[in-house]
Amino acid sequence: MRSNGTPRLSAAVAAAVVLAVLAPTGAAADPTPAPGAPVCQIRDDRLTEISGLVATDDGYVVVNDGADDEARRRIFFLDADCAVTRALRYPSRPRDTEDLAVGADGTIWVADVGDNDRSRQTVAVWKLAPGAARPVLYRMAYPDRPHDAEAMLVTGDGRPVIVSKYSGVLYAPSTALRAGATVPLAQVGQVRLPASTTSNPFSVLGRTAVTGAATAPGGDRVVLRTYADAFEFDVTGGDVIAALTSDTPRVTPLPDEPQGESITYSRDGRSLLTVSETADQPAGTRPSILRYPVAAPSPVAPSPAATAAPPTTSAPGGRVAGDRADRADRGGTPMVAAGAVGFGLLVAGLLVLVRWRRSRPDRPR
């Protein structure tokens, strides 16, 4: 998500240097993955910070993240050509809407769970039932401390599952949601993602930050995305938590998306659809929905160093990357590069800094 802060240069330099030097080396380079195929371009000027996307029978639904502009704080309905057909207001101001999900009954779920500053006392979901005139707010509270999150799944029995952005810790309500009440969340597991080398504007950090999630039609698969890749898990018996915490995902690279924070399945379940924020892109850049074929069912080998846990340095925008309480659960130790390879990675890390200063995907509001 975006904000109006200024990155702390020294912290960002430290992050780039440490991540460059500690990056694993010695592995053969993967073939360059194919970019997504454009589906349609969104031309509405209010939609430059898209953080959530779902496909419907007649088009798409999207939301922005915590936009300062009141006109952008809407649930936007698009037709199959990406033209806005309706923009539904919230009954009260949302804090930071970061993801969308659609239930088996057609209910639209809006995840109001972003918290870059880790200062929120509660997070929330908005539920828009089919045919309803406005969404209903349901508040939740973490059991320990505030966490930043940009991804949410909804189980078949209507239970939202929040995925912490940098730690991969999963939270779900401990009791049924109730309008007008705050329901406690419980930690229900942690997802660990395979290693990645996919090119993206935020380098190593972009490969670990969970920025979106979606459930396939029928509920037999779920997908988590980072700025670099999509990780698809098979769901058995409707147990989403077991799939995320015990299965090895299939990987679909999402190379070089400008700032990919949204993902959904096509209505037939054969493709993954994504869209990026474009607020920090060159003038005139429009967000486009991209299509990727679903990865073939051949799981990649797990890597103990490849988790959704945070690095211990600063993330883009000068914020502390990840939840300190979750760091003890991280697995694996990266290899230390040496000689010319290490120097080359150091240079690459400094180049990443330049991209951060221009893009800054996580500046606190």
mmCIF file of C-alpha atoms in Angstrom:
data_model
loop_
_atom_site.group_PDB
_atom_site.id
_atom_site.type_symbol
_atom_site.label_atom_id
_atom_site.label_comp_id
_atom_site.label_asym_id
_atom_site.label_seq_id
_atom_site.Cartn_x
_atom_site.Cartn_y
_atom_site.Cartn_z
ATOM 1 C CA MET A 1 0.000 0.000 0.000
ATOM 2 C CA ARG A 2 1.001 3.636 -0.374
ATOM 3 C CA SER A 3 1.332 6.508 2.053
ATOM 4 C CA ASN A 4 2.819 9.950 2.304
ATOM 5 C CA GLY A 5 5.937 9.110 4.348
ATOM 6 C CA THR A 6 9.556 9.634 3.317
ATOM 7 C CA PRO A 7 11.831 6.560 3.341
ATOM 8 C CA ARG A 8 14.670 6.492 5.837
ATOM 9 C CA LEU A 9 17.637 6.375 3.535
ATOM 10 C CA SER A 10 20.135 4.826 5.924
ATOM 11 C CA ALA A 11 17.779 2.004 6.912
ATOM 12 C CA ALA A 12 16.946 1.262 3.306
ATOM 13 C CA VAL A 13 20.650 1.153 2.400
ATOM 14 C CA ALA A 14 21.288 -1.237 5.274
ATOM 15 C CA ALA A 15 18.439 -3.453 4.086
ATOM 16 C CA ALA A 16 19.714 -3.532 0.521
ATOM 17 C CA VAL A 17 23.281 -4.305 1.577
ATOM 18 C CA VAL A 18 22.410 -7.028 4.077
ATOM 19 C CA LEU A 19 19.925 -8.717 1.772
ATOM 20 C CA ALA A 20 22.372 -8.616 -1.140
ATOM 21 C CA VAL A 21 25.224 -10.137 0.856
ATOM 22 C CA LEU A 22 23.063 -12.799 2.506
ATOM 23 C CA ALA A 23 21.309 -13.895 -0.683
ATOM 24 C CA PRO A 24 21.826 -17.590 -1.548
ATOM 25 C CA THR A 25 24.218 -18.211 -4.421
ATOM 26 C CA GLY A 26 25.433 -21.090 -6.507
ATOM 27 C CA ALA A 27 22.033 -22.180 -7.889
ATOM 28 C CA ALA A 28 21.500 -22.309 -11.623
ATOM 29 C CA ALA A 29 19.415 -19.457 -13.000
ATOM 30 C CA ASP A 30 15.809 -20.301 -13.804
ATOM 31 C CA PRO A 31 14.481 -19.649 -17.313
ATOM 32 C CA THR A 32 12.889 -16.236 -17.615
ATOM 33 C CA PRO A 33 9.188 -16.676 -16.801
ATOM 34 C CA ALA A 34 6.566 -15.345 -19.172
ATOM 35 C CA PRO A 35 4.641 -12.208 -18.180
ATOM 36 C CA GLY A 36 0.896 -12.285 -17.758
ATOM 37 C CA ALA A 37 -1.385 -11.856 -20.757
ATOM 38 C CA PRO A 38 -3.378 -8.589 -20.642
ATOM 39 C CA VAL A 39 -7.123 -9.083 -20.212
ATOM 40 C CA CYS A 40 -8.347 -5.500 -20.004
ATOM 41 C CA GLN A 41 -7.208 -2.062 -18.851
ATOM 42 C CA ILE A 42 -8.853 -0.119 -16.020
ATOM 43 C CA ARG A 43 -9.177 3.504 -17.078
ATOM 44 C CA ASP A 44 -11.069 5.008 -14.132
ATOM 45 C CA ASP A 45 -8.833 7.630 -12.448
ATOM 46 C CA ARG A 46 -10.039 6.567 -8.997
ATOM 47 C CA LEU A 47 -8.467 3.134 -9.381
ATOM 48 C CA THR A 48 -4.719 3.610 -9.089
ATOM 49 C CA GLU A 49 -4.139 1.899 -5.717
ATOM 50 C CA ILE A 50 -5.922 -1.408 -6.300
ATOM 51 C CA SER A 51 -5.301 -3.813 -3.424
ATOM 52 C CA GLY A 52 -8.072 -6.383 -3.885
ATOM 53 C CA LEU A 53 -9.630 -8.170 -6.879
ATOM 54 C CA VAL A 54 -12.276 -10.862 -7.377
ATOM 55 C CA ALA A 55 -13.795 -12.181 -10.593
ATOM 56 C CA THR A 56 -17.574 -12.423 -10.914
ATOM 57 C CA ASP A 57 -19.878 -13.940 -13.537
ATOM 58 C CA ASP A 58 -20.159 -10.624 -15.373
ATOM 59 C CA GLY A 59 -16.852 -8.901 -14.600
ATOM 60 C CA TYR A 60 -14.779 -7.976 -11.570
ATOM 61 C CA VAL A 61 -14.899 -6.284 -8.169
ATOM 62 C CA VAL A 62 -11.948 -4.222 -6.929
ATOM 63 C CA VAL A 63 -11.016 -2.044 -3.954
ATOM 64 C CA ASN A 64 -8.241 0.449 -3.312
ATOM 65 C CA ASP A 65 -6.113 0.378 -0.199
ATOM 66 C CA GLY A 66 -6.452 3.145 2.409
ATOM 67 C CA ALA A 67 -6.775 5.984 -0.093
ATOM 68 C CA ASP A 68 -6.770 9.569 1.190
ATOM 69 C CA ASP A 69 -9.211 10.598 -1.543
ATOM 70 C CA GLU A 70 -12.772 9.999 -0.379
ATOM 71 C CA ALA A 71 -13.916 9.203 -3.925
ATOM 72 C CA ARG A 72 -11.599 6.172 -3.962
ATOM 73 C CA ARG A 73 -13.046 4.640 -0.808
ATOM 74 C CA ARG A 74 -15.601 2.491 -2.593
ATOM 75 C CA ILE A 75 -16.313 -1.083 -3.636
ATOM 76 C CA PHE A 76 -16.006 -0.853 -7.413
ATOM 77 C CA PHE A 77 -17.862 -3.172 -9.775
ATOM 78 C CA LEU A 78 -16.402 -3.574 -13.267
ATOM 79 C CA ASP A 79 -17.749 -5.202 -16.409
ATOM 80 C CA ALA A 80 -15.809 -7.736 -18.480
ATOM 81 C CA ASP A 81 -14.004 -4.881 -20.267
ATOM 82 C CA CYS A 82 -12.852 -3.328 -16.959
ATOM 83 C CA ALA A 83 -15.236 -0.364 -17.162
ATOM 84 C CA VAL A 84 -16.711 0.735 -13.819
ATOM 85 C CA THR A 85 -20.451 0.071 -13.701
ATOM 86 C CA ARG A 86 -21.080 0.847 -10.022
ATOM 87 C CA ALA A 87 -19.206 2.272 -7.031
ATOM 88 C CA LEU A 88 -20.683 1.395 -3.644
ATOM 89 C CA ARG A 89 -19.955 3.559 -0.591
ATOM 90 C CA TYR A 90 -19.072 2.213 2.837
ATOM 91 C CA PRO A 91 -21.476 3.305 5.619
ATOM 92 C CA SER A 92 -18.474 4.536 7.642
ATOM 93 C CA ARG A 93 -14.850 5.228 6.760
ATOM 94 C CA PRO A 94 -12.699 2.118 6.274
ATOM 95 C CA ARG A 95 -9.160 2.185 7.655
ATOM 96 C CA ASP A 96 -7.074 0.256 5.126
ATOM 97 C CA THR A 97 -8.836 -2.168 2.787
ATOM 98 C CA GLU A 98 -6.231 -4.590 1.449
ATOM 99 C CA ASP A 99 -7.918 -7.666 -0.063
ATOM 100 C CA LEU A 100 -11.166 -9.105 -1.390
ATOM 101 C CA ALA A 101 -12.757 -12.543 -1.276
ATOM 102 C CA VAL A 102 -16.020 -13.942 -2.576
ATOM 103 C CA GLY A 103 -17.948 -16.570 -0.638
ATOM 104 C CA ALA A 104 -19.704 -19.622 -2.054
ATOM 105 C CA ASP A 105 -23.014 -17.766 -1.736
ATOM 106 C CA GLY A 106 -21.729 -14.727 -3.652
ATOM 107 C CA THR A 107 -21.037 -12.576 -0.573
ATOM 108 C CA ILE A 108 -18.210 -10.096 -1.145
ATOM 109 C CA TRP A 109 -15.744 -9.904 1.756
ATOM 110 C CA VAL A 110 -13.511 -6.830 2.078
ATOM 111 C CA ALA A 111 -10.451 -7.270 4.299
ATOM 112 C CA ASP A 112 -9.878 -4.012 6.214
ATOM 113 C CA VAL A 113 -6.677 -5.347 7.790
ATOM 114 C CA GLY A 114 -3.784 -3.144 6.643
ATOM 115 C CA ASP A 115 -1.687 -1.640 9.435
ATOM 116 C CA ASN A 116 1.808 -0.541 8.384
ATOM 117 C CA ASP A 117 2.330 1.328 11.672
ATOM 118 C CA ARG A 118 1.038 -1.595 13.741
ATOM 119 C CA SER A 119 -1.133 0.793 15.679
ATOM 120 C CA ARG A 120 -4.688 -0.471 15.167
ATOM 121 C CA GLN A 121 -6.609 -1.745 18.158
ATOM 122 C CA THR A 122 -8.940 -3.687 15.868
ATOM 123 C CA VAL A 123 -9.059 -4.876 12.264
ATOM 124 C CA ALA A 124 -12.220 -5.654 10.346
ATOM 125 C CA VAL A 125 -14.006 -7.289 7.475
ATOM 126 C CA TRP A 126 -16.878 -5.806 5.519
ATOM 127 C CA LYS A 127 -19.481 -8.268 4.210
ATOM 128 C CA LEU A 128 -21.634 -7.345 1.222
ATOM 129 C CA ALA A 129 -24.380 -9.916 0.759
ATOM 130 C CA PRO A 130 -25.830 -10.468 -2.736
ATOM 131 C CA GLY A 131 -28.341 -7.726 -3.471
ATOM 132 C CA ALA A 132 -27.490 -5.737 -0.326
ATOM 133 C CA ALA A 133 -27.402 -1.947 -0.512
ATOM 134 C CA ARG A 134 -24.329 -1.567 1.686
ATOM 135 C CA PRO A 135 -21.715 -3.710 3.433
ATOM 136 C CA VAL A 136 -21.825 -4.631 7.137
ATOM 137 C CA LEU A 137 -18.771 -4.148 9.367
ATOM 138 C CA TYR A 138 -17.380 -6.885 11.649
ATOM 139 C CA ARG A 139 -14.496 -6.033 13.977
ATOM 140 C CA MET A 140 -11.757 -8.367 15.223
ATOM 141 C CA ALA A 141 -8.783 -8.047 17.582
ATOM 142 C CA TYR A 142 -5.446 -9.896 17.571
ATOM 143 C CA PRO A 143 -4.610 -11.964 20.656
ATOM 144 C CA ASP A 144 -1.169 -10.441 21.150
ATOM 145 C CA ARG A 145 -0.377 -7.162 19.368
ATOM 146 C CA PRO A 146 -1.184 -5.366 16.097
ATOM 147 C CA HIS A 147 0.044 -6.973 12.873
ATOM 148 C CA ASP A 148 0.222 -5.763 9.286
ATOM 149 C CA ALA A 149 -1.658 -7.885 6.741
ATOM 150 C CA GLU A 150 -2.707 -7.590 3.111
ATOM 151 C CA ALA A 151 -4.159 -11.048 2.395
ATOM 152 C CA MET A 152 -7.329 -12.831 3.485
ATOM 153 C CA LEU A 153 -9.013 -16.128 2.620
ATOM 154 C CA VAL A 154 -12.554 -17.193 3.528
ATOM 155 C CA THR A 155 -13.181 -20.848 4.384
ATOM 156 C CA GLY A 156 -16.168 -22.764 3.082
ATOM 157 C CA ASP A 157 -18.001 -22.288 6.387
ATOM 158 C CA GLY A 158 -17.540 -18.505 6.275
ATOM 159 C CA ARG A 159 -14.510 -18.027 8.512
ATOM 160 C CA PRO A 160 -12.004 -15.374 7.429
ATOM 161 C CA VAL A 161 -8.308 -16.303 7.630
ATOM 162 C CA ILE A 162 -5.867 -13.373 7.774
ATOM 163 C CA VAL A 163 -2.288 -13.885 6.585
ATOM 164 C CA SER A 164 0.312 -11.631 8.236
ATOM 165 C CA LYS A 165 2.314 -9.886 5.525
ATOM 166 C CA TYR A 166 5.913 -10.683 6.447
ATOM 167 C CA SER A 167 5.666 -13.476 9.027
ATOM 168 C CA GLY A 168 3.073 -15.646 7.289
ATOM 169 C CA VAL A 169 1.281 -16.231 10.600
ATOM 170 C CA LEU A 170 -2.399 -17.119 10.159
ATOM 171 C CA TYR A 171 -5.184 -15.676 12.298
ATOM 172 C CA ALA A 172 -8.877 -16.538 12.361
ATOM 173 C CA PRO A 173 -11.829 -15.539 14.588
ATOM 174 C CA SER A 174 -12.171 -17.690 17.696
ATOM 175 C CA THR A 175 -15.966 -17.269 17.681
ATOM 176 C CA ALA A 176 -18.597 -16.360 15.107
ATOM 177 C CA LEU A 177 -18.438 -12.804 13.761
ATOM 178 C CA ARG A 178 -21.019 -10.422 15.218
ATOM 179 C CA ALA A 179 -21.932 -6.994 13.888
ATOM 180 C CA GLY A 180 -21.424 -4.335 16.547
ATOM 181 C CA ALA A 181 -19.017 -6.499 18.562
ATOM 182 C CA THR A 182 -15.269 -7.137 18.525
ATOM 183 C CA VAL A 183 -14.440 -10.819 18.144
ATOM 184 C CA PRO A 184 -11.022 -12.111 19.302
ATOM 185 C CA LEU A 185 -8.686 -13.614 16.715
ATOM 186 C CA ALA A 186 -6.597 -16.707 17.405
ATOM 187 C CA GLN A 187 -3.317 -17.769 15.851
ATOM 188 C CA VAL A 188 -4.056 -20.913 13.829
ATOM 189 C CA GLY A 189 -0.771 -21.636 12.061
ATOM 190 C CA GLN A 190 2.000 -20.272 9.884
ATOM 191 C CA VAL A 191 2.639 -20.638 6.169
ATOM 192 C CA ARG A 192 6.163 -21.123 4.819
ATOM 193 C CA LEU A 193 6.747 -20.371 1.150
ATOM 194 C CA PRO A 194 9.377 -21.918 -1.141
ATOM 195 C CA ALA A 195 12.384 -19.911 -2.246
ATOM 196 C CA SER A 196 12.069 -17.717 -5.316
ATOM 197 C CA THR A 197 14.316 -15.920 -7.778
ATOM 198 C CA THR A 198 11.532 -14.204 -9.722
ATOM 199 C CA SER A 199 12.353 -10.672 -10.840
ATOM 200 C CA ASN A 200 10.275 -7.940 -9.215
ATOM 201 C CA PRO A 201 10.720 -4.245 -8.338
ATOM 202 C CA PHE A 202 11.464 -4.976 -4.650
ATOM 203 C CA SER A 203 13.992 -7.810 -5.018
ATOM 204 C CA VAL A 204 14.313 -10.128 -1.983
ATOM 205 C CA LEU A 205 11.681 -8.311 0.068
ATOM 206 C CA GLY A 206 9.243 -8.618 -2.808
ATOM 207 C CA ARG A 207 9.607 -12.398 -2.745
ATOM 208 C CA THR A 208 8.633 -12.747 0.926
ATOM 209 C CA ALA A 209 5.788 -10.248 1.422
ATOM 210 C CA VAL A 210 2.337 -11.890 1.193
ATOM 211 C CA THR A 211 0.181 -9.287 -0.561
ATOM 212 C CA GLY A 212 -2.969 -11.135 -1.640
ATOM 213 C CA ALA A 213 -4.937 -14.382 -1.529
ATOM 214 C CA ALA A 214 -7.819 -16.122 -3.287
ATOM 215 C CA THR A 215 -9.909 -19.299 -3.263
ATOM 216 C CA ALA A 216 -10.666 -21.262 -6.424
ATOM 217 C CA PRO A 217 -14.282 -21.846 -7.471
ATOM 218 C CA GLY A 218 -15.344 -25.007 -5.687
ATOM 219 C CA GLY A 219 -12.896 -24.408 -2.847
ATOM 220 C CA ASP A 220 -10.432 -27.158 -3.812
ATOM 221 C CA ARG A 221 -7.461 -24.760 -4.113
ATOM 222 C CA VAL A 222 -6.238 -21.547 -2.549
ATOM 223 C CA VAL A 223 -3.464 -19.217 -3.659
ATOM 224 C CA LEU A 224 -1.225 -16.717 -1.880
ATOM 225 C CA ARG A 225 0.757 -14.130 -3.809
ATOM 226 C CA THR A 226 3.828 -12.015 -3.155
ATOM 227 C CA TYR A 227 5.143 -9.165 -5.294
ATOM 228 C CA ALA A 228 6.922 -11.883 -7.314
ATOM 229 C CA ASP A 229 4.997 -15.171 -7.363
ATOM 230 C CA ALA A 230 1.723 -17.012 -6.802
ATOM 231 C CA PHE A 231 1.746 -20.108 -4.548
ATOM 232 C CA GLU A 232 -1.151 -22.501 -5.043
ATOM 233 C CA PHE A 233 -2.180 -25.052 -2.395
ATOM 234 C CA ASP A 234 -4.566 -27.991 -2.802
ATOM 235 C CA VAL A 235 -7.347 -28.049 -0.193
ATOM 236 C CA THR A 236 -8.622 -31.420 1.022
ATOM 237 C CA GLY A 237 -11.929 -31.707 2.839
ATOM 238 C CA GLY A 238 -12.313 -27.945 2.995
ATOM 239 C CA ASP A 239 -9.430 -27.594 5.489
ATOM 240 C CA VAL A 240 -7.722 -24.397 4.323
ATOM 241 C CA ILE A 241 -5.521 -24.145 7.417
ATOM 242 C CA ALA A 242 -4.114 -27.650 6.931
ATOM 243 C CA ALA A 243 -3.388 -26.904 3.265
ATOM 244 C CA LEU A 244 -1.466 -23.716 4.063
ATOM 245 C CA THR A 245 0.510 -25.160 6.950
ATOM 246 C CA SER A 246 1.395 -28.646 5.711
ATOM 247 C CA ASP A 247 1.295 -28.787 1.905
ATOM 248 C CA THR A 248 3.941 -27.808 -0.645
ATOM 249 C CA PRO A 249 2.534 -25.269 -3.119
ATOM 250 C CA ARG A 250 2.825 -25.065 -6.885
ATOM 251 C CA VAL A 251 4.469 -21.857 -8.042
ATOM 252 C CA THR A 252 3.395 -19.504 -10.823
ATOM 253 C CA PRO A 253 5.905 -16.659 -11.360
ATOM 254 C CA LEU A 254 4.398 -13.168 -11.703
ATOM 255 C CA PRO A 255 7.480 -11.408 -13.074
ATOM 256 C CA ASP A 256 8.031 -7.670 -12.856
ATOM 257 C CA GLU A 257 4.507 -6.570 -12.030
ATOM 258 C CA PRO A 258 4.792 -2.898 -10.988
ATOM 259 C CA GLN A 259 3.316 -3.416 -7.506
ATOM 260 C CA GLY A 260 1.276 -6.592 -7.418
ATOM 261 C CA GLU A 261 -1.052 -6.744 -4.435
ATOM 262 C CA SER A 262 -4.131 -8.480 -5.874
ATOM 263 C CA ILE A 263 -4.975 -11.946 -7.147
ATOM 264 C CA THR A 264 -8.069 -13.995 -7.941
ATOM 265 C CA TYR A 265 -9.076 -17.067 -9.907
ATOM 266 C CA SER A 266 -10.961 -16.825 -13.167
ATOM 267 C CA ARG A 267 -14.525 -18.049 -12.884
ATOM 268 C CA ASP A 268 -13.631 -21.359 -14.547
ATOM 269 C CA GLY A 269 -10.671 -21.821 -12.191
ATOM 270 C CA ARG A 270 -8.212 -22.334 -15.047
ATOM 271 C CA SER A 271 -6.328 -19.064 -14.679
ATOM 272 C CA LEU A 272 -4.974 -16.697 -12.078
ATOM 273 C CA LEU A 273 -5.823 -13.020 -12.558
ATOM 274 C CA THR A 274 -3.769 -10.188 -11.070
ATOM 275 C CA VAL A 275 -3.650 -6.404 -11.079
ATOM 276 C CA SER A 276 -1.090 -3.895 -9.763
ATOM 277 C CA GLU A 277 -1.155 -0.523 -8.101
ATOM 278 C CA THR A 278 -0.032 2.196 -10.511
ATOM 279 C CA ALA A 279 -0.021 5.340 -8.369
ATOM 280 C CA ASP A 280 3.785 5.597 -8.426
ATOM 281 C CA GLN A 281 4.207 4.609 -12.049
ATOM 282 C CA PRO A 282 4.900 7.063 -14.915
ATOM 283 C CA ALA A 283 2.104 9.487 -15.717
ATOM 284 C CA GLY A 284 -0.602 7.909 -17.816
ATOM 285 C CA THR A 285 0.074 4.335 -16.664
ATOM 286 C CA ARG A 286 -3.173 2.410 -16.256
ATOM 287 C CA PRO A 287 -3.675 -0.773 -14.234
ATOM 288 C CA SER A 288 -4.270 -3.854 -16.351
ATOM 289 C CA ILE A 289 -5.735 -7.174 -15.292
ATOM 290 C CA LEU A 290 -3.300 -9.928 -16.293
ATOM 291 C CA ARG A 291 -3.981 -13.619 -16.850
ATOM 292 C CA TYR A 292 -1.629 -16.497 -15.968
ATOM 293 C CA PRO A 293 -2.369 -20.183 -16.673
ATOM 294 C CA VAL A 294 -2.662 -22.183 -13.461
ATOM 295 C CA ALA A 295 0.590 -23.991 -12.732
ATOM 296 C CA ALA A 296 0.787 -27.701 -13.512
ATOM 297 C CA PRO A 297 0.415 -29.925 -10.405
ATOM 298 C CA SER A 298 4.098 -30.682 -9.860
ATOM 299 C CA PRO A 299 5.120 -29.309 -6.433
ATOM 300 C CA VAL A 300 8.468 -27.653 -5.985
ATOM 301 C CA ALA A 301 10.835 -28.938 -3.315
ATOM 302 C CA PRO A 302 10.496 -27.046 -0.015
ATOM 303 C CA SER A 303 13.386 -24.913 1.140
ATOM 304 C CA PRO A 304 14.024 -24.425 4.884
ATOM 305 C CA ALA A 305 15.286 -20.902 4.221
ATOM 306 C CA ALA A 306 12.221 -19.975 2.175
ATOM 307 C CA THR A 307 9.557 -18.849 4.570
ATOM 308 C CA ALA A 308 7.142 -15.974 4.687
ATOM 309 C CA ALA A 309 8.987 -14.702 7.757
ATOM 310 C CA PRO A 310 10.409 -11.169 7.776
ATOM 311 C CA PRO A 311 13.966 -10.091 7.231
ATOM 312 C CA THR A 312 15.469 -8.390 10.281
ATOM 313 C CA THR A 313 16.183 -5.148 8.459
ATOM 314 C CA SER A 314 13.955 -2.351 7.259
ATOM 315 C CA ALA A 315 11.403 -2.857 4.521
ATOM 316 C CA PRO A 316 10.604 -0.331 1.778
ATOM 317 C CA GLY A 317 9.518 2.942 3.338
ATOM 318 C CA GLY A 318 11.701 2.641 6.433
ATOM 319 C CA ARG A 319 9.347 0.442 8.496
ATOM 320 C CA VAL A 320 10.509 -2.584 10.464
ATOM 321 C CA ALA A 321 9.886 -5.607 8.258
ATOM 322 C CA GLY A 322 7.815 -8.286 9.948
ATOM 323 C CA ASP A 323 6.493 -9.012 13.382
ATOM 324 C CA ARG A 324 9.237 -9.381 15.983
ATOM 325 C CA ALA A 325 7.264 -11.913 17.963
ATOM 326 C CA ASP A 326 7.170 -14.238 14.971
ATOM 327 C CA ARG A 327 10.884 -14.186 14.172
ATOM 328 C CA ALA A 328 11.671 -17.105 16.456
ATOM 329 C CA ASP A 329 9.566 -19.313 14.167
ATOM 330 C CA ARG A 330 11.677 -18.640 11.093
ATOM 331 C CA GLY A 331 13.425 -21.639 9.589
ATOM 332 C CA GLY A 332 16.807 -21.919 7.878
ATOM 333 C CA THR A 333 19.879 -19.732 7.534
ATOM 334 C CA PRO A 334 20.845 -18.085 4.243
ATOM 335 C CA MET A 335 24.236 -18.783 2.747
ATOM 336 C CA VAL A 336 26.843 -16.025 2.700
ATOM 337 C CA ALA A 337 28.095 -14.989 -0.713
ATOM 338 C CA ALA A 338 31.765 -14.204 -1.230
ATOM 339 C CA GLY A 339 34.173 -12.588 -3.659
ATOM 340 C CA ALA A 340 32.933 -11.179 -6.920
ATOM 341 C CA VAL A 341 29.455 -12.669 -6.536
ATOM 342 C CA GLY A 342 28.962 -10.938 -3.202
ATOM 343 C CA PHE A 343 30.144 -7.630 -4.630
ATOM 344 C CA GLY A 344 27.758 -7.964 -7.550
ATOM 345 C CA LEU A 345 24.862 -8.605 -5.223
ATOM 346 C CA LEU A 346 25.866 -5.584 -3.166
ATOM 347 C CA VAL A 347 25.646 -3.391 -6.253
ATOM 348 C CA ALA A 348 22.295 -4.941 -7.092
ATOM 349 C CA GLY A 349 21.057 -4.158 -3.599
ATOM 350 C CA LEU A 350 21.984 -0.505 -3.983
ATOM 351 C CA LEU A 351 20.115 -0.407 -7.266
ATOM 352 C CA VAL A 352 17.087 -1.787 -5.461
ATOM 353 C CA LEU A 353 17.305 1.188 -3.113
ATOM 354 C CA VAL A 354 16.804 3.531 -6.039
ATOM 355 C CA ARG A 355 13.681 1.596 -7.042
ATOM 356 C CA TRP A 356 12.382 1.750 -3.441
ATOM 357 C CA ARG A 357 12.759 5.505 -3.338
ATOM 358 C CA ARG A 358 10.667 5.776 -6.483
ATOM 359 C CA SER A 359 8.044 3.116 -5.681
ATOM 360 C CA ARG A 360 7.918 2.630 -1.866
ATOM 361 C CA PRO A 361 5.175 -0.029 -1.551
ATOM 362 C CA ASP A 362 4.766 0.168 2.230
ATOM 363 C CA ARG A 363 4.923 3.729 3.457
ATOM 364 C CA PRO A 364 2.838 4.284 6.604
ATOM 365 C CA ARG A 365 -0.127 6.603 6.352
#
